[in-house]
mmCIF file of C-alpha atoms in Angstrom:
data_model
loop_
_atom_site.group_PDB
_atom_site.id
_atom_site.type_symbol
_atom_site.label_atom_id
_atom_site.label_comp_id
_atom_site.label_asym_id
_atom_site.label_seq_id
_atom_site.Cartn_x
_atom_site.Cartn_y
_atom_site.Cartn_z
ATOM 1 C CA UNK A 18 128.405 129.240 107.442
ATOM 2 C CA UNK A 19 126.565 130.794 110.321
ATOM 3 C CA UNK A 20 126.129 128.782 113.495
ATOM 4 C CA UNK A 21 122.441 129.571 113.415
ATOM 5 C CA UNK A 22 120.175 126.640 112.270
ATOM 6 C CA UNK A 23 118.700 128.831 109.713
ATOM 7 C CA UNK A 24 120.301 126.677 106.544
ATOM 8 C CA UNK A 25 119.752 123.371 108.018
ATOM 9 C CA UNK A 26 116.016 123.999 108.688
ATOM 10 C CA UNK A 27 116.020 125.597 105.156
ATOM 11 C CA UNK A 28 117.302 122.393 103.542
ATOM 12 C CA UNK A 29 115.245 120.270 105.772
ATOM 13 C CA UNK A 30 111.818 121.701 105.271
ATOM 14 C CA UNK A 31 112.757 121.854 101.314
ATOM 15 C CA UNK A 32 113.220 118.234 101.440
ATOM 16 C CA UNK A 33 110.243 117.527 103.488
ATOM 17 C CA UNK A 34 108.042 119.498 101.070
ATOM 18 C CA UNK A 35 109.491 117.214 98.207
ATOM 19 C CA UNK A 36 108.274 113.805 100.075
ATOM 20 C CA UNK A 37 104.577 114.112 99.112
ATOM 21 C CA UNK A 38 104.720 115.644 95.680
ATOM 22 C CA UNK A 39 107.547 112.979 94.801
ATOM 23 C CA UNK A 40 105.222 110.223 95.775
ATOM 24 C CA UNK A 41 102.521 111.509 93.801
ATOM 25 C CA UNK A 42 104.948 111.998 90.621
ATOM 26 C CA UNK A 43 105.852 108.355 90.707
ATOM 27 C CA UNK A 44 102.330 107.143 91.164
ATOM 28 C CA UNK A 45 100.942 109.234 88.237
ATOM 29 C CA UNK A 46 101.286 106.471 85.392
ATOM 30 C CA UNK A 47 99.456 103.666 87.366
ATOM 31 C CA UNK A 48 97.002 105.798 88.842
ATOM 32 C CA UNK A 49 95.917 107.319 85.459
ATOM 33 C CA UNK A 50 94.987 104.107 84.340
ATOM 34 C CA UNK A 51 92.348 103.206 87.152
ATOM 35 C CA UNK A 52 88.743 103.221 86.825
ATOM 36 C CA UNK A 53 86.471 105.564 88.751
ATOM 37 C CA UNK A 54 85.752 103.058 91.726
ATOM 38 C CA UNK A 55 89.797 102.192 92.133
ATOM 39 C CA UNK A 56 90.859 105.913 91.826
ATOM 40 C CA UNK A 57 88.523 107.068 94.381
ATOM 41 C CA UNK A 58 89.423 104.361 96.839
ATOM 42 C CA UNK A 59 93.047 105.082 96.150
ATOM 43 C CA UNK A 60 92.809 108.698 96.863
ATOM 44 C CA UNK A 61 91.279 107.891 100.352
ATOM 45 C CA UNK A 62 94.953 107.084 101.506
ATOM 46 C CA UNK A 63 96.013 110.900 101.257
ATOM 47 C CA UNK A 64 93.684 111.760 104.143
ATOM 48 C CA UNK A 65 96.044 113.695 106.728
ATOM 49 C CA UNK A 66 98.591 114.557 104.089
ATOM 50 C CA UNK A 67 97.490 118.178 104.394
ATOM 51 C CA UNK A 68 99.721 118.616 107.296
ATOM 52 C CA UNK A 69 102.932 118.492 104.737
ATOM 53 C CA UNK A 70 101.550 122.033 103.828
ATOM 54 C CA UNK A 71 102.852 122.964 107.211
ATOM 55 C CA UNK A 72 106.239 121.846 105.890
ATOM 56 C CA UNK A 73 105.917 123.781 102.570
ATOM 57 C CA UNK A 74 105.126 127.076 104.055
ATOM 58 C CA UNK A 75 108.184 126.577 106.509
ATOM 59 C CA UNK A 76 110.372 126.044 103.578
ATOM 60 C CA UNK A 77 109.123 129.128 101.700
ATOM 61 C CA UNK A 78 110.074 131.231 104.777
ATOM 62 C CA UNK A 79 113.089 129.552 105.436
ATOM 63 C CA UNK A 80 114.345 129.746 101.908
ATOM 64 C CA UNK A 81 113.555 133.383 101.818
ATOM 65 C CA UNK A 82 115.357 133.997 104.974
ATOM 66 C CA UNK A 83 118.504 131.993 103.584
ATOM 67 C CA UNK A 84 118.068 134.337 100.682
ATOM 68 C CA UNK A 85 118.413 137.468 102.699
ATOM 69 C CA UNK A 86 121.016 136.234 104.937
ATOM 70 C CA UNK A 87 123.081 135.108 101.828
ATOM 71 C CA UNK A 88 122.784 138.359 100.190
ATOM 72 C CA UNK A 89 124.077 140.343 103.089
ATOM 73 C CA UNK A 90 127.028 137.884 104.057
ATOM 74 C CA UNK A 91 127.834 135.323 100.918
ATOM 75 C CA UNK A 92 126.743 137.134 97.708
ATOM 76 C CA UNK A 93 128.034 133.847 95.534
ATOM 77 C CA UNK A 94 125.328 131.640 97.243
ATOM 78 C CA UNK A 95 122.809 134.209 96.978
ATOM 79 C CA UNK A 96 121.450 133.397 93.508
ATOM 80 C CA UNK A 97 121.025 129.852 94.160
ATOM 81 C CA UNK A 98 119.415 130.606 97.540
ATOM 82 C CA UNK A 99 116.816 133.038 95.845
ATOM 83 C CA UNK A 100 115.955 130.577 93.047
ATOM 84 C CA UNK A 101 115.453 127.679 95.629
ATOM 85 C CA UNK A 102 112.683 130.330 97.464
ATOM 86 C CA UNK A 103 111.421 131.462 94.173
ATOM 87 C CA UNK A 104 110.749 127.653 93.013
ATOM 88 C CA UNK A 105 109.113 126.832 96.184
ATOM 89 C CA UNK A 106 106.432 129.846 96.122
ATOM 90 C CA UNK A 107 105.876 128.644 92.364
ATOM 91 C CA UNK A 108 105.094 125.225 93.382
ATOM 92 C CA UNK A 109 102.755 126.624 95.816
ATOM 93 C CA UNK A 110 101.168 128.548 93.336
ATOM 94 C CA UNK A 111 100.639 125.425 91.248
ATOM 95 C CA UNK A 112 98.877 123.883 94.264
ATOM 96 C CA UNK A 113 96.334 126.630 94.333
ATOM 97 C CA UNK A 114 95.615 127.022 90.804
ATOM 98 C CA UNK A 115 95.364 123.204 89.706
ATOM 99 C CA UNK A 116 95.242 121.017 92.930
ATOM 100 C CA UNK A 117 93.048 122.890 95.379
ATOM 101 C CA UNK A 118 90.174 123.520 93.160
ATOM 102 C CA UNK A 119 89.823 119.758 92.377
ATOM 103 C CA UNK A 120 90.017 118.827 96.306
ATOM 104 C CA UNK A 121 87.156 121.358 96.803
ATOM 105 C CA UNK A 122 85.204 120.274 93.527
ATOM 106 C CA UNK A 123 85.206 116.645 94.695
ATOM 107 C CA UNK A 124 85.159 117.228 98.471
ATOM 108 C CA UNK A 125 88.647 115.879 99.071
ATOM 109 C CA UNK A 126 87.738 112.964 96.376
ATOM 110 C CA UNK A 127 84.451 111.781 98.353
ATOM 111 C CA UNK A 128 82.012 112.680 95.859
ATOM 112 C CA UNK A 129 82.245 111.831 92.284
ATOM 113 C CA UNK A 130 81.586 114.716 89.833
ATOM 114 C CA UNK A 131 80.667 114.108 86.200
ATOM 115 C CA UNK A 132 83.731 115.364 84.787
ATOM 116 C CA UNK A 133 86.219 113.572 87.603
ATOM 117 C CA UNK A 134 88.236 112.387 84.668
ATOM 118 C CA UNK A 135 89.208 115.967 83.889
ATOM 119 C CA UNK A 136 89.612 116.884 87.457
ATOM 120 C CA UNK A 137 91.857 113.747 88.053
ATOM 121 C CA UNK A 138 94.268 115.108 85.269
ATOM 122 C CA UNK A 139 94.528 118.520 86.867
ATOM 123 C CA UNK A 140 95.226 116.884 90.192
ATOM 124 C CA UNK A 141 97.833 114.313 88.933
ATOM 125 C CA UNK A 142 99.175 116.826 86.625
ATOM 126 C CA UNK A 143 99.307 119.591 89.192
ATOM 127 C CA UNK A 144 101.229 117.683 91.735
ATOM 128 C CA UNK A 145 103.703 116.264 88.913
ATOM 129 C CA UNK A 146 104.637 119.994 88.058
ATOM 130 C CA UNK A 147 104.801 120.970 91.917
ATOM 131 C CA UNK A 148 107.376 117.986 92.494
ATOM 132 C CA UNK A 149 109.683 119.228 89.395
ATOM 133 C CA UNK A 150 109.461 122.628 90.902
ATOM 134 C CA UNK A 151 110.111 121.413 94.567
ATOM 135 C CA UNK A 152 113.089 119.363 93.256
ATOM 136 C CA UNK A 153 114.524 122.182 91.740
ATOM 137 C CA UNK A 154 114.055 124.094 94.838
ATOM 138 C CA UNK A 155 115.820 121.617 96.902
ATOM 139 C CA UNK A 156 118.837 121.571 94.451
ATOM 140 C CA UNK A 157 119.053 125.281 94.275
ATOM 141 C CA UNK A 158 118.907 125.532 98.121
ATOM 142 C CA UNK A 159 121.492 122.461 98.388
ATOM 143 C CA UNK A 160 124.028 124.265 95.854
ATOM 144 C CA UNK A 161 123.758 127.594 97.766
ATOM 145 C CA UNK A 162 124.833 125.843 101.066
ATOM 146 C CA UNK A 163 127.737 124.129 99.180
ATOM 147 C CA UNK A 164 128.710 127.539 97.555
ATOM 148 C CA UNK A 165 128.563 129.199 100.866
ATOM 149 C CA UNK A 166 130.500 126.389 102.674
ATOM 150 C CA UNK A 167 133.354 126.598 100.103
ATOM 151 C CA UNK A 168 133.687 130.175 100.411
ATOM 152 C CA UNK A 169 133.894 129.929 104.208
ATOM 153 C CA UNK A 170 136.356 127.160 103.649
ATOM 154 C CA UNK A 171 138.597 129.211 101.194
ATOM 155 C CA UNK A 172 138.179 132.240 103.765
ATOM 156 C CA UNK A 173 139.284 129.951 106.807
ATOM 157 C CA UNK A 174 142.502 128.589 104.798
ATOM 158 C CA UNK A 175 143.424 132.166 103.632
ATOM 159 C CA UNK A 176 143.421 133.145 107.381
ATOM 160 C CA UNK A 177 145.703 130.343 108.308
ATOM 161 C CA UNK A 178 148.188 131.142 105.523
ATOM 162 C CA UNK A 179 147.812 134.851 106.368
ATOM 163 C CA UNK A 180 146.765 135.459 102.954
ATOM 164 C CA UNK A 181 143.920 138.152 102.594
ATOM 165 C CA UNK A 182 141.141 136.593 100.443
ATOM 166 C CA UNK A 183 138.305 138.927 98.987
ATOM 167 C CA UNK A 184 135.112 136.934 98.513
ATOM 168 C CA UNK A 185 132.988 137.650 95.432
ATOM 169 C CA UNK A 186 130.682 140.897 96.187
ATOM 170 C CA UNK A 187 133.348 142.325 98.412
ATOM 171 C CA UNK A 188 136.570 144.599 97.287
ATOM 172 C CA UNK A 189 139.126 142.549 95.517
ATOM 173 C CA UNK A 190 139.103 139.948 92.660
ATOM 174 C CA UNK A 191 138.013 137.027 95.101
ATOM 175 C CA UNK A 192 141.681 135.018 94.627
ATOM 176 C CA UNK A 193 144.175 135.019 97.174
ATOM 177 C CA UNK A 194 146.368 137.923 97.202
ATOM 178 C CA UNK A 195 150.137 136.920 97.626
ATOM 179 C CA UNK A 196 152.300 139.147 99.970
ATOM 180 C CA UNK A 197 154.470 141.556 98.104
ATOM 181 C CA UNK A 198 157.466 141.038 100.432
ATOM 182 C CA UNK A 199 160.083 138.318 99.248
ATOM 183 C CA UNK A 200 160.162 135.059 101.029
ATOM 184 C CA UNK A 201 162.438 134.329 103.809
ATOM 185 C CA UNK A 202 164.116 131.465 102.184
ATOM 186 C CA UNK A 203 164.841 133.772 99.040
ATOM 187 C CA UNK A 204 166.332 136.282 101.498
ATOM 188 C CA UNK A 205 168.297 133.306 103.206
ATOM 189 C CA UNK A 206 169.688 131.965 99.819
ATOM 190 C CA UNK A 207 170.713 135.704 98.768
ATOM 191 C CA UNK A 208 172.547 136.258 102.067
ATOM 192 C CA UNK A 209 174.487 132.945 101.434
ATOM 193 C CA UNK A 210 175.304 133.376 97.621
ATOM 194 C CA UNK A 211 176.866 137.004 98.806
ATOM 195 C CA UNK A 212 180.661 136.840 98.319
ATOM 196 C CA UNK A 213 182.622 138.425 101.692
ATOM 197 C CA UNK A 214 183.548 141.856 101.398
ATOM 198 C CA UNK A 215 180.631 142.634 98.503
ATOM 199 C CA UNK A 216 179.035 145.796 98.723
ATOM 200 C CA UNK A 217 175.171 145.927 99.167
ATOM 201 C CA UNK A 218 173.073 147.413 96.403
ATOM 202 C CA UNK A 219 169.790 149.171 96.918
ATOM 203 C CA UNK A 220 167.879 145.967 97.118
ATOM 204 C CA UNK A 221 170.337 143.972 99.328
ATOM 205 C CA UNK A 222 172.092 142.037 96.407
ATOM 206 C CA UNK A 223 175.775 141.856 96.581
ATOM 207 C CA UNK A 224 177.684 144.273 93.750
ATOM 208 C CA UNK A 225 180.965 143.958 93.063
#
């Protein structure tokens, strides 16, 4: 894998993006049962969480960069990296379609509109969907990095053994191509088995 920090940054920012929506996901069953006063009181604890949006935007950019790098250098990891980027974009879209309008309608849950229960459902379920999408993005990015690392490890092993290895997307089948010449041990054994005075055939075998 590249020595540049992009893969690490992509995974880290995607994980950070999962923190707030994951918390909302697990709080949902209890919060839906709260009355109006209790619910608006609880909503006040999320002030300042908007800064997690920086991690979300950063994760989208980093995941897109990872997908572009994988397409050029490691095609086997590209589909997973691309899936991670698309899932993060979908999570952001869900936020602006369901969650952001409720924040606007309630002034970030500081005023109580008549349809606050409907807005609450949009807010809670919007975060739940975002949590599922972000979790999928994290798994996709992690799998892309694992796939990338496996391919690099196989290449490294093949180089040490002096066996050419073609990665998927490049020429070749992606399998190690064994040398076509006969192993030294086989030639030594043939020499030992050759009887004195025998002729050497076209392939070096002893002929009577």
